[in-house]
Every structure is written in C-alpha cells, then in structure tokens.
C-alpha cells in the first residue's frame, strides 16, 4: 500500500491499554495517507538511549504519540516510587531527544491527572500542574510526568520543537493490565469479580470505596488523542477527561462491575488497604471549548464492554 510519507506516526507504548485503543481506532478509519507504527518494549527498551535512537532511525517518524511508561495502580506506585521516577525519566528523556534529533514535526506525550498537587482547589485545571507536591503515594511517577511538560517547553524554546502533552484521568478498557497487585482499580475489580464468580468466594474491594474518580473509556481517549495529534497546537497540556459530574466513587464503580457480571455473591471491603488520593477532580473546559459535542461512553456501558472483553479474552489478558 502506497503511504503518503508526509505522515509516519510512531506510537511508543503501542501494545498497552491506550496504544491498543488507538490501534483499533486507526484501523477503523483506514486513512491510507498515514502510516502508523505501534511499538512495544520488544522493538526497543526505551530506557536505553542507543535502542531508542536505533528504533527512531529505523522508522523515521514525522509524528509521535509517546505513551511508553512504567505504569501502575496505587499499590504498585506506593511500592516502587524510585523505579517509577527513574525509569520514566529515562524513557521520556530518550524519546524526546530522539524526536528532536529526527526533527519529528509533532510529539504528543501523556501526563496523568494523578500528578497534580495533592493539596489543591477543585476542579483542577491545566495551569495547576506544578503548584505543589503531588500525593505521596505516587510522587515518583508524578515528578517524572511533570518533567515531560518542562521538557516540552524547553525543547520548544531552544529548538522550536512542537512537543505537547495530554492529561488523561483514570483510563480503563480492553487490553488493560488486569494484574491484581500492579493494575489500576477497574481492571482489578473486574478480575476479582471474575474469580469470585468462578470460585463462589466473596468479592473484596480494597479501601473504603469512598474515593472519587473520573474514569475515561480507552476508546474515547484514543479518539481524543488522534484529534490532539491532528488539531491541537499548543505546547501547554490539555486535560482529556469526562465531565466533572461524571465522577463516581470506587463503590459505585464496583457496583457497576457486579451488575455487568450479574454477580450475586458477597461483597466485602478490606479497609486495611490504602485509599490513596480521595479525589483529583479535573476540569475539561479547555477540551470542551475545542470539542463541545464530544460524546464520552457512559461508564456503565464502558465497564460492560470491558467485562465482556475480559471474559472472552481471559486466557490472553495481562493479569
Ligand atoms: P500500559 O498498558 O501499562 O502500557 C505501557 C506501554 O509502555 C506498553 O506498550 C509497554 O510495552 C510500554 N513500555 C513500558 N516500558 C517500556 C520500555 N522500557 N521500553 C519500551 N516500551 C515500554 O499503559 P497504559 O495504561 O496504556 O498507559 C499509556 C500512557 O498513558 C502512559 O504514559 C501512562 O502514564 C498514561 N496514563 C495512563 C492512565 C491509566 O489509567 N492507564 C491514566 C493516565 C495516563 P510492553 O507491552 O512491551 O511492556
Ligand atoms: O486505579 P488506582 O489503583 O489508582 O485506584 P489511583 C486506587 C483506588 O481504588 C483506591 C481503590 O481508592 C483503592 O482503595 N481500590 C479498590 C482498588 N479495590 C481496588 C483494587 O482491587 N485495585 C486497585 N488498584 N485499587 C493512580 C496513580 O492512582 O492513578 C497512578 O497512582 C496513575 O500513578 C493512575 O496515574 C491513573 O487512581 O488511586
């Protein structure tokens, strides 16, 4: 197939939750004028500068969506803050330097709403990224992510690079990491109800269930990130999140997982486990000024689709 070499898009972290969603959306759009390459750590360990350079030399991207990162839920972050800091700093520095050297026309990197200051007025907006220390549970990951924004501005000022970033809230969907210790809450709850139903055992929710989250379905985030790649031209980040009123408690999310499985067993809370951040309510007004009519997938539907995917792909799912 003849590609318009004007657009060769490399997606780092292309084998993960968000990367696979972007792959699905790209395949549905079938835009023959764009060549998309989805990388995993098998193509290159991006913690290595030489491997990063080699993979960028190989594909010569004109555009990059930079997703690759050491990622995890609350409990993984609490255990490995130093690794989250170092590994993500290495990856981010190697990728952005390679993009500068290869004269990549545009780079869209990924921050996260969990990196905002822990003590903060709500709702949080894009101007508040560096206004104070993040929640201690994930300070390593947060500081590495904040440096992406700092590097984007530094590369723009000194080299004129068009490097920007998005700030998604909690993402969930097919191809997530369903590992009980390392994964995020929704895949964890889905995996636990699956096992409770299989084994006739109780479904245990960690913490009090009181914390609040805005969950964004991976397919919606994928569409928004592709839009950012094509249409968003600020260096400053943009929050990609559902509306504030779509925020739910962990308990409410767990009830939707129970409903999706039609689980009838016992539900218990293990309050010896940490709750983490109580809330990180983000404002998506900036997104809404660009895309006032964007329709997010209702969380009940997104959870049902993810549960159905997990049941169907249990053997091959990351868990
Ligand atoms: P994920 O499912 O864990 O996927 C991580 C991706 O990064 C995988 O493709 C993985 O490759 C790759 N990767 C990790 N270390 C690498 C290395 N050293 N070299 C090369 N590739 C490496 O993560 P995700 O949830 O899709 O997250 C994607 C991005 O969104 C991340 O930047 C994350 O910080 C951000 N984000 C995620 C959430 C969320 O709730 N999930 C929320 C906000 C922001 P392998 O498959 O080979 O390991
Ligand atoms: O997605 P999660 O692990 O991370 O959600 P955060 C943690 C919240 O869900 C806590 C509750 O309130 C937990 O008590 N929870 C209940 C569970 N049951 C479970 C379970 O089985 N597994 C998990 N993981 N949680 C992360 C940041 O914060 O947000 C990361 O630490 C990342 O850096 C991610 O940015 C998006 O939402 O608390």
mmCIF file of C-alpha atoms and ligand atoms in Angstrom:
data_model
loop_
_atom_site.group_PDB
_atom_site.id
_atom_site.type_symbol
_atom_site.label_atom_id
_atom_site.label_comp_id
_atom_site.label_asym_id
_atom_site.label_seq_id
_atom_site.Cartn_x
_atom_site.Cartn_y
_atom_site.Cartn_z
ATOM 1 C CA UNK A 1 0.000 0.000 0.000
ATOM 2 C CA UNK A 2 1.451 3.377 -1.001
ATOM 3 C CA UNK A 3 1.815 5.578 2.035
ATOM 4 C CA UNK A 4 1.878 9.336 1.948
ATOM 5 C CA UNK A 5 5.276 9.646 3.651
ATOM 6 C CA UNK A 6 4.139 13.080 4.800
ATOM 7 C CA UNK A 7 2.790 11.313 7.882
ATOM 8 C CA UNK A 8 4.580 8.422 9.583
ATOM 9 C CA UNK A 9 3.195 8.126 13.108
ATOM 10 C CA UNK A 10 5.130 6.132 15.695
ATOM 11 C CA UNK A 11 3.233 5.244 18.865
ATOM 12 C CA UNK A 12 5.544 4.329 21.729
ATOM 13 C CA UNK A 13 3.801 2.086 24.242
ATOM 14 C CA UNK A 14 1.607 0.873 21.391
ATOM 15 C CA UNK A 15 0.959 -2.553 22.925
ATOM 16 C CA UNK A 16 -0.703 -1.235 26.097
ATOM 17 C CA UNK A 17 -4.208 -0.221 27.118
ATOM 18 C CA UNK A 18 -4.172 3.182 25.393
ATOM 19 C CA UNK A 19 -1.954 2.097 22.499
ATOM 20 C CA UNK A 20 -4.222 -0.814 21.573
ATOM 21 C CA UNK A 21 -7.251 1.507 21.661
ATOM 22 C CA UNK A 22 -5.516 3.926 19.278
ATOM 23 C CA UNK A 23 -4.644 0.959 17.024
ATOM 24 C CA UNK A 24 -8.328 -0.059 16.944
ATOM 25 C CA UNK A 25 -9.482 3.465 16.065
ATOM 26 C CA UNK A 26 -6.772 3.893 13.399
ATOM 27 C CA UNK A 27 -7.697 0.568 11.788
ATOM 28 C CA UNK A 28 -11.363 1.613 11.706
ATOM 29 C CA UNK A 29 -10.517 4.917 9.997
ATOM 30 C CA UNK A 30 -8.247 3.271 7.389
ATOM 31 C CA UNK A 31 -6.559 6.535 6.398
ATOM 32 C CA UNK A 32 -4.149 5.364 3.678
ATOM 33 C CA UNK A 33 -2.330 8.705 3.799
ATOM 34 C CA UNK A 34 -0.937 7.905 7.230
ATOM 35 C CA UNK A 35 1.431 5.100 8.162
ATOM 36 C CA UNK A 36 1.070 4.095 11.826
ATOM 37 C CA UNK A 37 3.698 2.040 13.689
ATOM 38 C CA UNK A 38 2.886 0.688 17.172
ATOM 39 C CA UNK A 39 5.960 -0.090 19.269
ATOM 40 C CA UNK A 40 6.344 -2.251 22.362
ATOM 41 C CA UNK A 41 9.414 -2.941 24.507
ATOM 42 C CA UNK A 42 10.158 -5.814 22.127
ATOM 43 C CA UNK A 43 11.052 -3.237 19.445
ATOM 44 C CA UNK A 44 13.305 -1.282 21.838
ATOM 45 C CA UNK A 45 13.820 -0.767 25.539
ATOM 46 C CA UNK A 46 13.302 2.982 25.598
ATOM 47 C CA UNK A 47 15.225 3.230 28.888
ATOM 48 C CA UNK A 48 18.277 2.730 26.628
ATOM 49 C CA UNK A 49 19.359 5.782 24.616
ATOM 50 C CA UNK A 50 21.021 3.627 21.939
ATOM 51 C CA UNK A 51 17.987 1.370 21.472
ATOM 52 C CA UNK A 52 15.748 4.438 21.333
ATOM 53 C CA UNK A 53 17.914 6.068 18.662
ATOM 54 C CA UNK A 54 18.040 2.832 16.665
ATOM 55 C CA UNK A 55 14.256 2.381 16.581
ATOM 56 C CA UNK A 56 13.720 6.035 15.630
ATOM 57 C CA UNK A 57 16.353 5.740 12.876
ATOM 58 C CA UNK A 58 14.580 2.618 11.629
ATOM 59 C CA UNK A 59 11.102 4.137 11.327
ATOM 60 C CA UNK A 60 11.934 7.834 10.811
ATOM 61 C CA UNK A 61 8.634 9.122 12.238
ATOM 62 C CA UNK A 62 7.229 12.503 11.256
ATOM 63 C CA UNK A 63 4.841 12.383 14.228
ATOM 64 C CA UNK A 64 4.994 10.591 17.588
ATOM 65 C CA UNK A 65 2.411 9.706 20.189
ATOM 66 C CA UNK A 66 4.510 8.927 23.256
ATOM 67 C CA UNK A 67 2.692 6.525 25.600
ATOM 68 C CA UNK A 68 5.519 4.230 26.757
ATOM 69 C CA UNK A 69 5.955 4.345 30.521
ATOM 70 C CA UNK A 70 6.236 2.309 33.668
ATOM 71 C CA UNK A 71 2.550 2.422 34.644
ATOM 72 C CA UNK A 72 0.548 1.058 37.539
ATOM 73 C CA UNK A 73 -2.181 1.496 40.076
ATOM 74 C CA UNK A 74 -1.990 2.970 43.547
ATOM 75 C CA UNK A 75 -0.395 -0.056 45.204
ATOM 76 C CA UNK A 76 2.342 -0.534 42.590
ATOM 77 C CA UNK A 77 3.186 3.159 42.808
ATOM 78 C CA UNK A 78 3.405 3.018 46.608
ATOM 79 C CA UNK A 79 5.903 0.174 46.394
ATOM 80 C CA UNK A 80 8.195 1.420 43.624
ATOM 81 C CA UNK A 81 8.310 5.226 43.654
ATOM 82 C CA UNK A 82 12.038 5.314 42.848
ATOM 83 C CA UNK A 83 11.688 2.988 39.848
ATOM 84 C CA UNK A 84 8.681 4.946 38.579
ATOM 85 C CA UNK A 85 10.757 8.134 38.831
ATOM 86 C CA UNK A 86 13.964 6.833 37.240
ATOM 87 C CA UNK A 87 12.549 4.556 34.541
ATOM 88 C CA UNK A 88 10.048 7.113 33.320
ATOM 89 C CA UNK A 89 12.645 9.891 33.335
ATOM 90 C CA UNK A 90 14.974 7.714 31.236
ATOM 91 C CA UNK A 91 12.225 6.805 28.772
ATOM 92 C CA UNK A 92 10.960 10.371 28.436
ATOM 93 C CA UNK A 93 14.430 11.914 28.012
ATOM 94 C CA UNK A 94 15.450 9.335 25.394
ATOM 95 C CA UNK A 95 12.234 9.663 23.415
ATOM 96 C CA UNK A 96 12.080 13.470 23.351
ATOM 97 C CA UNK A 97 15.802 13.786 22.497
ATOM 98 C CA UNK A 98 15.372 11.265 19.670
ATOM 99 C CA UNK A 99 12.349 13.228 18.413
ATOM 100 C CA UNK A 100 14.391 16.427 18.410
ATOM 101 C CA UNK A 101 17.298 14.766 16.564
ATOM 102 C CA UNK A 102 14.962 13.202 13.979
ATOM 103 C CA UNK A 103 13.170 16.557 13.520
ATOM 104 C CA UNK A 104 9.795 14.969 14.338
ATOM 105 C CA UNK A 105 7.138 17.533 13.372
ATOM 106 C CA UNK A 106 4.925 16.918 16.422
ATOM 107 C CA UNK A 107 5.050 14.858 19.604
ATOM 108 C CA UNK A 108 2.073 14.208 21.877
ATOM 109 C CA UNK A 109 3.087 12.799 25.266
ATOM 110 C CA UNK A 110 0.985 11.592 28.177
ATOM 111 C CA UNK A 111 0.737 13.019 31.691
ATOM 112 C CA UNK A 112 -1.999 11.996 34.169
ATOM 113 C CA UNK A 113 -4.490 13.719 36.478
ATOM 114 C CA UNK A 114 -2.868 11.922 39.434
ATOM 115 C CA UNK A 115 0.236 14.127 39.085
ATOM 116 C CA UNK A 116 -1.480 17.336 40.167
ATOM 117 C CA UNK A 117 -0.806 18.830 43.626
ATOM 118 C CA UNK A 118 -2.414 16.833 46.432
ATOM 119 C CA UNK A 119 -3.497 19.973 48.315
ATOM 120 C CA UNK A 120 -5.372 21.930 45.673
ATOM 121 C CA UNK A 121 -8.550 23.834 44.956
ATOM 122 C CA UNK A 122 -11.053 21.964 42.757
ATOM 123 C CA UNK A 123 -11.712 21.494 39.974
ATOM 124 C CA UNK A 124 -8.115 21.073 38.820
ATOM 125 C CA UNK A 125 -7.151 22.686 35.515
ATOM 126 C CA UNK A 126 -4.113 22.598 33.200
ATOM 127 C CA UNK A 127 -2.479 25.645 34.826
ATOM 128 C CA UNK A 128 -2.055 23.834 38.148
ATOM 129 C CA UNK A 129 0.367 21.009 37.238
ATOM 130 C CA UNK A 130 3.354 22.411 39.161
ATOM 131 C CA UNK A 131 1.565 24.217 42.003
ATOM 132 C CA UNK A 132 2.667 21.967 44.837
ATOM 133 C CA UNK A 133 3.748 18.441 45.788
ATOM 134 C CA UNK A 134 1.763 15.512 44.401
ATOM 135 C CA UNK A 135 0.088 12.883 46.572
ATOM 136 C CA UNK A 136 2.875 10.940 48.293
ATOM 137 C CA UNK A 137 1.637 7.564 47.021
ATOM 138 C CA UNK A 138 2.915 8.266 43.506
ATOM 139 C CA UNK A 139 5.417 11.113 43.830
ATOM 140 C CA UNK A 140 7.961 9.295 41.670
ATOM 141 C CA UNK A 141 5.653 8.802 38.703
ATOM 142 C CA UNK A 142 4.193 12.302 39.157
ATOM 143 C CA UNK A 143 7.529 14.127 39.123
ATOM 144 C CA UNK A 144 8.724 12.190 36.056
ATOM 145 C CA UNK A 145 5.488 13.071 34.260
ATOM 146 C CA UNK A 146 5.674 16.740 35.269
ATOM 147 C CA UNK A 147 9.159 16.889 33.719
ATOM 148 C CA UNK A 148 7.617 15.987 30.335
ATOM 149 C CA UNK A 149 5.784 19.327 30.452
ATOM 150 C CA UNK A 150 9.007 21.118 31.488
ATOM 151 C CA UNK A 151 10.958 19.411 28.670
ATOM 152 C CA UNK A 152 8.257 20.243 26.122
ATOM 153 C CA UNK A 153 8.679 23.943 26.921
ATOM 154 C CA UNK A 154 12.494 23.684 26.988
ATOM 155 C CA UNK A 155 12.665 21.924 23.589
ATOM 156 C CA UNK A 156 10.223 24.451 22.160
ATOM 157 C CA UNK A 157 12.151 27.468 23.434
ATOM 158 C CA UNK A 158 15.644 26.286 22.461
ATOM 159 C CA UNK A 159 14.934 24.207 19.344
ATOM 160 C CA UNK A 160 11.470 25.274 18.219
ATOM 161 C CA UNK A 161 10.117 21.735 18.734
ATOM 162 C CA UNK A 162 6.348 21.213 18.588
ATOM 163 C CA UNK A 163 6.093 18.949 21.650
ATOM 164 C CA UNK A 164 2.845 18.908 23.624
ATOM 165 C CA UNK A 165 1.083 16.646 26.123
ATOM 166 C CA UNK A 166 -2.327 15.441 27.210
ATOM 167 C CA UNK A 167 -3.525 14.816 30.777
ATOM 168 C CA UNK A 168 -5.929 11.861 30.853
ATOM 169 C CA UNK A 169 -7.736 10.886 34.015
ATOM 170 C CA UNK A 170 -8.055 7.179 35.002
ATOM 171 C CA UNK A 171 -8.303 5.113 31.834
ATOM 172 C CA UNK A 172 -9.946 1.698 31.504
ATOM 173 C CA UNK A 173 -10.958 -0.672 28.717
ATOM 174 C CA UNK A 174 -9.989 -3.788 26.747
ATOM 175 C CA UNK A 175 -6.272 -4.786 26.788
ATOM 176 C CA UNK A 176 -5.810 -3.232 30.231
ATOM 177 C CA UNK A 177 -3.416 -4.700 32.805
ATOM 178 C CA UNK A 178 -5.690 -6.877 34.980
ATOM 179 C CA UNK A 179 -2.916 -7.848 37.405
ATOM 180 C CA UNK A 180 -4.341 -7.641 40.921
ATOM 181 C CA UNK A 181 -1.235 -6.149 42.570
ATOM 182 C CA UNK A 182 0.073 -3.833 39.825
ATOM 183 C CA UNK A 183 -3.012 -2.816 37.870
ATOM 184 C CA UNK A 184 -5.487 0.013 38.255
ATOM 185 C CA UNK A 185 -8.750 -0.186 40.138
ATOM 186 C CA UNK A 186 -11.261 -1.053 37.407
ATOM 187 C CA UNK A 187 -9.274 -3.931 35.864
ATOM 188 C CA UNK A 188 -8.551 -5.102 39.427
ATOM 189 C CA UNK A 189 -12.227 -5.121 40.353
ATOM 190 C CA UNK A 190 -13.148 -6.864 37.090
ATOM 191 C CA UNK A 191 -10.549 -9.585 37.648
ATOM 192 C CA UNK A 192 -11.677 -10.054 41.264
ATOM 193 C CA UNK A 193 -15.371 -10.394 40.425
ATOM 194 C CA UNK A 194 -14.465 -12.858 37.663
ATOM 195 C CA UNK A 195 -12.634 -15.023 40.194
ATOM 196 C CA UNK A 196 -15.315 -14.588 42.901
ATOM 197 C CA UNK A 197 -17.942 -15.812 40.457
ATOM 198 C CA UNK A 198 -15.748 -18.719 39.312
ATOM 199 C CA UNK A 199 -14.871 -19.836 42.848
ATOM 200 C CA UNK A 200 -18.023 -18.885 44.776
ATOM 201 C CA UNK A 201 -15.931 -16.634 47.047
ATOM 202 C CA UNK A 202 -16.585 -13.063 48.237
ATOM 203 C CA UNK A 203 -15.669 -10.054 46.080
ATOM 204 C CA UNK A 204 -13.208 -7.945 48.088
ATOM 205 C CA UNK A 205 -12.895 -4.230 47.386
ATOM 206 C CA UNK A 206 -9.729 -2.621 48.783
ATOM 207 C CA UNK A 207 -10.006 0.544 50.906
ATOM 208 C CA UNK A 208 -13.271 2.201 51.920
ATOM 209 C CA UNK A 209 -14.746 2.631 48.438
ATOM 210 C CA UNK A 210 -15.247 6.330 49.202
ATOM 211 C CA UNK A 211 -12.585 7.922 46.915
ATOM 212 C CA UNK A 212 -13.852 9.584 43.764
ATOM 213 C CA UNK A 213 -12.594 9.100 40.201
ATOM 214 C CA UNK A 214 -13.432 10.271 36.681
ATOM 215 C CA UNK A 215 -12.973 7.188 34.510
ATOM 216 C CA UNK A 216 -12.420 7.608 30.772
ATOM 217 C CA UNK A 217 -13.000 4.712 28.380
ATOM 218 C CA UNK A 218 -9.837 3.894 26.371
ATOM 219 C CA UNK A 219 -11.642 4.076 23.037
ATOM 220 C CA UNK A 220 -12.793 7.633 23.806
ATOM 221 C CA UNK A 221 -9.287 8.641 24.870
ATOM 222 C CA UNK A 222 -7.887 7.134 21.670
ATOM 223 C CA UNK A 223 -10.190 9.292 19.513
ATOM 224 C CA UNK A 224 -9.245 12.380 21.524
ATOM 225 C CA UNK A 225 -5.502 11.695 21.266
ATOM 226 C CA UNK A 226 -5.754 11.279 17.496
ATOM 227 C CA UNK A 227 -7.616 14.589 17.397
ATOM 228 C CA UNK A 228 -4.822 16.195 19.501
ATOM 229 C CA UNK A 229 -2.232 14.850 17.064
ATOM 230 C CA UNK A 230 -4.004 16.434 14.102
ATOM 231 C CA UNK A 231 -5.629 19.570 15.509
ATOM 232 C CA UNK A 232 -4.267 20.729 18.894
ATOM 233 C CA UNK A 233 -1.311 23.099 18.519
ATOM 234 C CA UNK A 234 -0.441 24.439 21.957
ATOM 235 C CA UNK A 235 2.690 23.411 23.882
ATOM 236 C CA UNK A 236 0.711 23.584 27.126
ATOM 237 C CA UNK A 237 -1.093 20.340 28.098
ATOM 238 C CA UNK A 238 -4.795 19.656 27.688
ATOM 239 C CA UNK A 239 -6.868 17.582 30.119
ATOM 240 C CA UNK A 240 -8.710 14.704 28.433
ATOM 241 C CA UNK A 241 -11.369 13.685 30.925
ATOM 242 C CA UNK A 242 -15.087 13.110 31.225
ATOM 243 C CA UNK A 243 -17.134 15.953 32.721
ATOM 244 C CA UNK A 244 -16.897 16.697 36.445
ATOM 245 C CA UNK A 245 -20.432 15.423 37.035
ATOM 246 C CA UNK A 246 -19.402 12.018 35.637
ATOM 247 C CA UNK A 247 -17.155 11.438 38.655
ATOM 248 C CA UNK A 248 -18.097 8.279 40.591
ATOM 249 C CA UNK A 249 -16.977 6.687 43.846
ATOM 250 C CA UNK A 250 -14.985 3.462 43.875
ATOM 251 C CA UNK A 251 -18.054 1.860 45.496
ATOM 252 C CA UNK A 252 -20.315 2.977 42.618
ATOM 253 C CA UNK A 253 -17.781 1.695 40.072
ATOM 254 C CA UNK A 254 -17.607 -1.648 41.909
ATOM 255 C CA UNK A 255 -21.421 -1.898 41.861
ATOM 256 C CA UNK A 256 -21.355 -1.443 38.068
ATOM 257 C CA UNK A 257 -18.804 -4.261 37.770
ATOM 258 C CA UNK A 258 -21.042 -6.506 39.921
ATOM 259 C CA UNK A 259 -24.005 -5.618 37.694
ATOM 260 C CA UNK A 260 -22.017 -6.305 34.500
ATOM 261 C CA UNK A 261 -21.171 -9.815 35.775
ATOM 262 C CA UNK A 262 -24.634 -10.344 37.317
ATOM 263 C CA UNK A 263 -22.629 -11.384 40.394
ATOM 264 C CA UNK A 264 -24.817 -12.477 43.338
ATOM 265 C CA UNK A 265 -22.114 -13.298 45.901
ATOM 266 C CA UNK A 266 -20.896 -11.401 48.953
ATOM 267 C CA UNK A 267 -19.181 -8.020 48.596
ATOM 268 C CA UNK A 268 -16.719 -7.038 51.344
ATOM 269 C CA UNK A 269 -14.340 -4.122 51.939
ATOM 270 C CA UNK A 270 -10.739 -4.589 53.114
ATOM 271 C CA UNK A 271 -10.145 -1.264 54.852
ATOM 272 C CA UNK A 272 -6.619 -2.288 55.861
ATOM 273 C CA UNK A 273 -5.705 -1.337 52.273
ATOM 274 C CA UNK A 274 -4.932 2.313 51.450
ATOM 275 C CA UNK A 275 -7.470 4.604 49.768
ATOM 276 C CA UNK A 276 -4.840 6.770 48.053
ATOM 277 C CA UNK A 277 -5.943 10.175 46.767
ATOM 278 C CA UNK A 278 -9.505 10.941 47.853
ATOM 279 C CA UNK A 279 -10.262 12.893 44.681
ATOM 280 C CA UNK A 280 -8.493 14.508 41.706
ATOM 281 C CA UNK A 281 -11.470 16.141 40.054
ATOM 282 C CA UNK A 282 -10.306 17.621 36.768
ATOM 283 C CA UNK A 283 -11.997 20.304 34.712
ATOM 284 C CA UNK A 284 -12.339 19.591 30.974
ATOM 285 C CA UNK A 285 -13.468 23.117 29.978
ATOM 286 C CA UNK A 286 -10.428 23.558 27.726
ATOM 287 C CA UNK A 287 -11.333 20.358 25.847
ATOM 288 C CA UNK A 288 -14.978 21.409 25.678
ATOM 289 C CA UNK A 289 -14.033 24.745 24.073
ATOM 290 C CA UNK A 290 -12.442 22.752 21.247
ATOM 291 C CA UNK A 291 -14.889 19.827 21.155
ATOM 292 C CA UNK A 292 -18.159 20.934 22.805
ATOM 293 C CA UNK A 293 -20.117 17.989 21.385
ATOM 294 C CA UNK A 294 -17.700 15.109 22.025
ATOM 295 C CA UNK A 295 -19.694 12.179 23.416
ATOM 296 C CA UNK A 296 -17.978 10.059 26.087
ATOM 297 C CA UNK A 297 -19.024 6.449 26.505
ATOM 298 C CA UNK A 298 -21.256 6.169 29.602
ATOM 299 C CA UNK A 299 -19.266 4.371 32.314
ATOM 300 C CA UNK A 300 -21.848 1.603 32.766
ATOM 301 C CA UNK A 301 -21.554 0.772 29.047
ATOM 302 C CA UNK A 302 -17.754 1.015 29.085
ATOM 303 C CA UNK A 303 -17.493 -1.297 32.076
ATOM 304 C CA UNK A 304 -19.882 -3.812 30.459
ATOM 305 C CA UNK A 305 -17.839 -3.819 27.244
ATOM 306 C CA UNK A 306 -14.602 -4.262 29.223
ATOM 307 C CA UNK A 307 -16.094 -7.097 31.319
ATOM 308 C CA UNK A 308 -17.298 -8.861 28.163
ATOM 309 C CA UNK A 309 -13.850 -8.424 26.587
ATOM 310 C CA UNK A 310 -12.130 -9.796 29.702
ATOM 311 C CA UNK A 311 -14.380 -12.875 29.843
ATOM 312 C CA UNK A 312 -13.783 -13.549 26.150
ATOM 313 C CA UNK A 313 -10.003 -12.960 26.343
ATOM 314 C CA UNK A 314 -9.300 -14.284 29.846
ATOM 315 C CA UNK A 315 -6.540 -16.661 28.731
ATOM 316 C CA UNK A 316 -4.509 -13.997 26.888
ATOM 317 C CA UNK A 317 -5.310 -10.945 29.034
ATOM 318 C CA UNK A 318 -2.480 -9.344 31.066
ATOM 319 C CA UNK A 319 -3.188 -10.464 34.666
HETATM 320 P P1 LIG B 1 0.248 0.042 29.794
HETATM 321 O O1 LIG B 1 -0.994 -0.651 29.383
HETATM 322 O O2 LIG B 1 0.978 -0.398 31.010
HETATM 323 O O3 LIG B 1 1.271 0.032 28.550
HETATM 324 C C1 LIG B 1 2.549 0.571 28.740
HETATM 325 C C2 LIG B 1 3.229 0.560 27.391
HETATM 326 O O4 LIG B 1 4.545 1.101 27.537
HETATM 327 C C3 LIG B 1 3.378 -0.851 26.827
HETATM 328 O O5 LIG B 1 3.232 -0.819 25.438
HETATM 329 C C4 LIG B 1 4.796 -1.207 27.218
HETATM 330 O O6 LIG B 1 5.414 -2.158 26.357
HETATM 331 C C5 LIG B 1 5.471 0.149 27.042
HETATM 332 N N1 LIG B 1 6.710 0.221 27.804
HETATM 333 C C6 LIG B 1 6.859 0.184 29.152
HETATM 334 N N2 LIG B 1 8.158 0.271 29.463
HETATM 335 C C7 LIG B 1 8.839 0.336 28.282
HETATM 336 C C8 LIG B 1 10.217 0.435 27.935
HETATM 337 N N3 LIG B 1 11.172 0.471 28.872
HETATM 338 N N4 LIG B 1 10.543 0.492 26.634
HETATM 339 C C9 LIG B 1 9.594 0.455 25.678
HETATM 340 N N5 LIG B 1 8.271 0.385 25.928
HETATM 341 C C10 LIG B 1 7.917 0.320 27.221
HETATM 342 O O7 LIG B 1 -0.024 1.600 29.987
HETATM 343 P P2 LIG B 1 -1.265 2.493 29.538
HETATM 344 O O8 LIG B 1 -2.290 2.435 30.606
HETATM 345 O O9 LIG B 1 -1.630 2.171 28.129
HETATM 346 O O10 LIG B 1 -0.609 3.965 29.605
HETATM 347 C C11 LIG B 1 -0.202 4.602 28.427
HETATM 348 C C12 LIG B 1 0.162 6.029 28.801
HETATM 349 O O11 LIG B 1 -0.992 6.675 29.376
HETATM 350 C C13 LIG B 1 1.263 6.109 29.853
HETATM 351 O O12 LIG B 1 2.147 7.169 29.530
HETATM 352 C C14 LIG B 1 0.520 6.407 31.146
HETATM 353 O O13 LIG B 1 1.332 7.121 32.057
HETATM 354 C C15 LIG B 1 -0.631 7.240 30.637
HETATM 355 N N6 LIG B 1 -1.827 7.242 31.507
HETATM 356 C C16 LIG B 1 -2.441 6.062 31.823
HETATM 357 C C17 LIG B 1 -3.562 6.097 32.669
HETATM 358 C C18 LIG B 1 -4.306 4.826 33.053
HETATM 359 O O14 LIG B 1 -5.216 4.914 33.894
HETATM 360 N N7 LIG B 1 -3.982 3.673 32.490
HETATM 361 C C19 LIG B 1 -4.032 7.312 33.171
HETATM 362 C C20 LIG B 1 -3.379 8.479 32.813
HETATM 363 C C21 LIG B 1 -2.269 8.439 31.976
HETATM 364 P P3 LIG B 1 5.293 -3.739 26.704
HETATM 365 O O15 LIG B 1 3.914 -4.132 26.363
HETATM 366 O O16 LIG B 1 6.332 -4.367 25.836
HETATM 367 O O17 LIG B 1 5.590 -3.859 28.178
HETATM 368 O O1 LIG B 2 -6.514 2.969 39.825
HETATM 369 P P1 LIG B 2 -5.965 3.011 41.212
HETATM 370 O O2 LIG B 2 -5.140 1.851 41.672
HETATM 371 O O3 LIG B 2 -5.034 4.270 41.395
HETATM 372 O O4 LIG B 2 -7.206 3.224 42.210
HETATM 373 P P2 LIG B 2 -5.387 5.794 41.684
HETATM 374 C C1 LIG B 2 -6.991 3.139 43.599
HETATM 375 C C2 LIG B 2 -8.306 3.360 44.338
HETATM 376 O O5 LIG B 2 -9.195 2.233 44.089
HETATM 377 C C3 LIG B 2 -8.050 3.378 45.823
HETATM 378 C C4 LIG B 2 -9.400 1.516 45.312
HETATM 379 O O6 LIG B 2 -9.024 4.166 46.455
HETATM 380 C C5 LIG B 2 -8.228 1.906 46.200
HETATM 381 O O7 LIG B 2 -8.567 1.751 47.585
HETATM 382 N N1 LIG B 2 -9.455 0.078 45.032
HETATM 383 C C6 LIG B 2 -10.406 -0.772 45.478
HETATM 384 C C7 LIG B 2 -8.565 -0.621 44.301
HETATM 385 N N2 LIG B 2 -10.160 -2.021 45.068
HETATM 386 C C8 LIG B 2 -9.010 -1.953 44.312
HETATM 387 C C9 LIG B 2 -8.264 -2.919 43.602
HETATM 388 O O8 LIG B 2 -8.591 -4.126 43.556
HETATM 389 N N3 LIG B 2 -7.164 -2.481 42.926
HETATM 390 C C10 LIG B 2 -6.767 -1.175 42.942
HETATM 391 N N4 LIG B 2 -5.669 -0.811 42.244
HETATM 392 N N5 LIG B 2 -7.449 -0.213 43.630
HETATM 393 C C11 LIG B 2 -3.288 6.066 40.186
HETATM 394 C C12 LIG B 2 -1.872 6.574 40.293
HETATM 395 O O9 LIG B 2 -3.997 6.490 41.331
HETATM 396 O O10 LIG B 2 -3.956 6.624 39.072
HETATM 397 C C13 LIG B 2 -1.111 6.219 39.054
HETATM 398 O O11 LIG B 2 -1.240 6.002 41.440
HETATM 399 C C14 LIG B 2 -1.881 6.537 37.796
HETATM 400 O O12 LIG B 2 0.119 6.918 39.082
HETATM 401 C C15 LIG B 2 -3.344 6.172 37.882
HETATM 402 O O13 LIG B 2 -1.762 7.878 37.481
HETATM 403 C C16 LIG B 2 -4.129 6.745 36.727
HETATM 404 O O14 LIG B 2 -6.450 6.277 40.781
HETATM 405 O O15 LIG B 2 -5.585 5.964 43.137
#
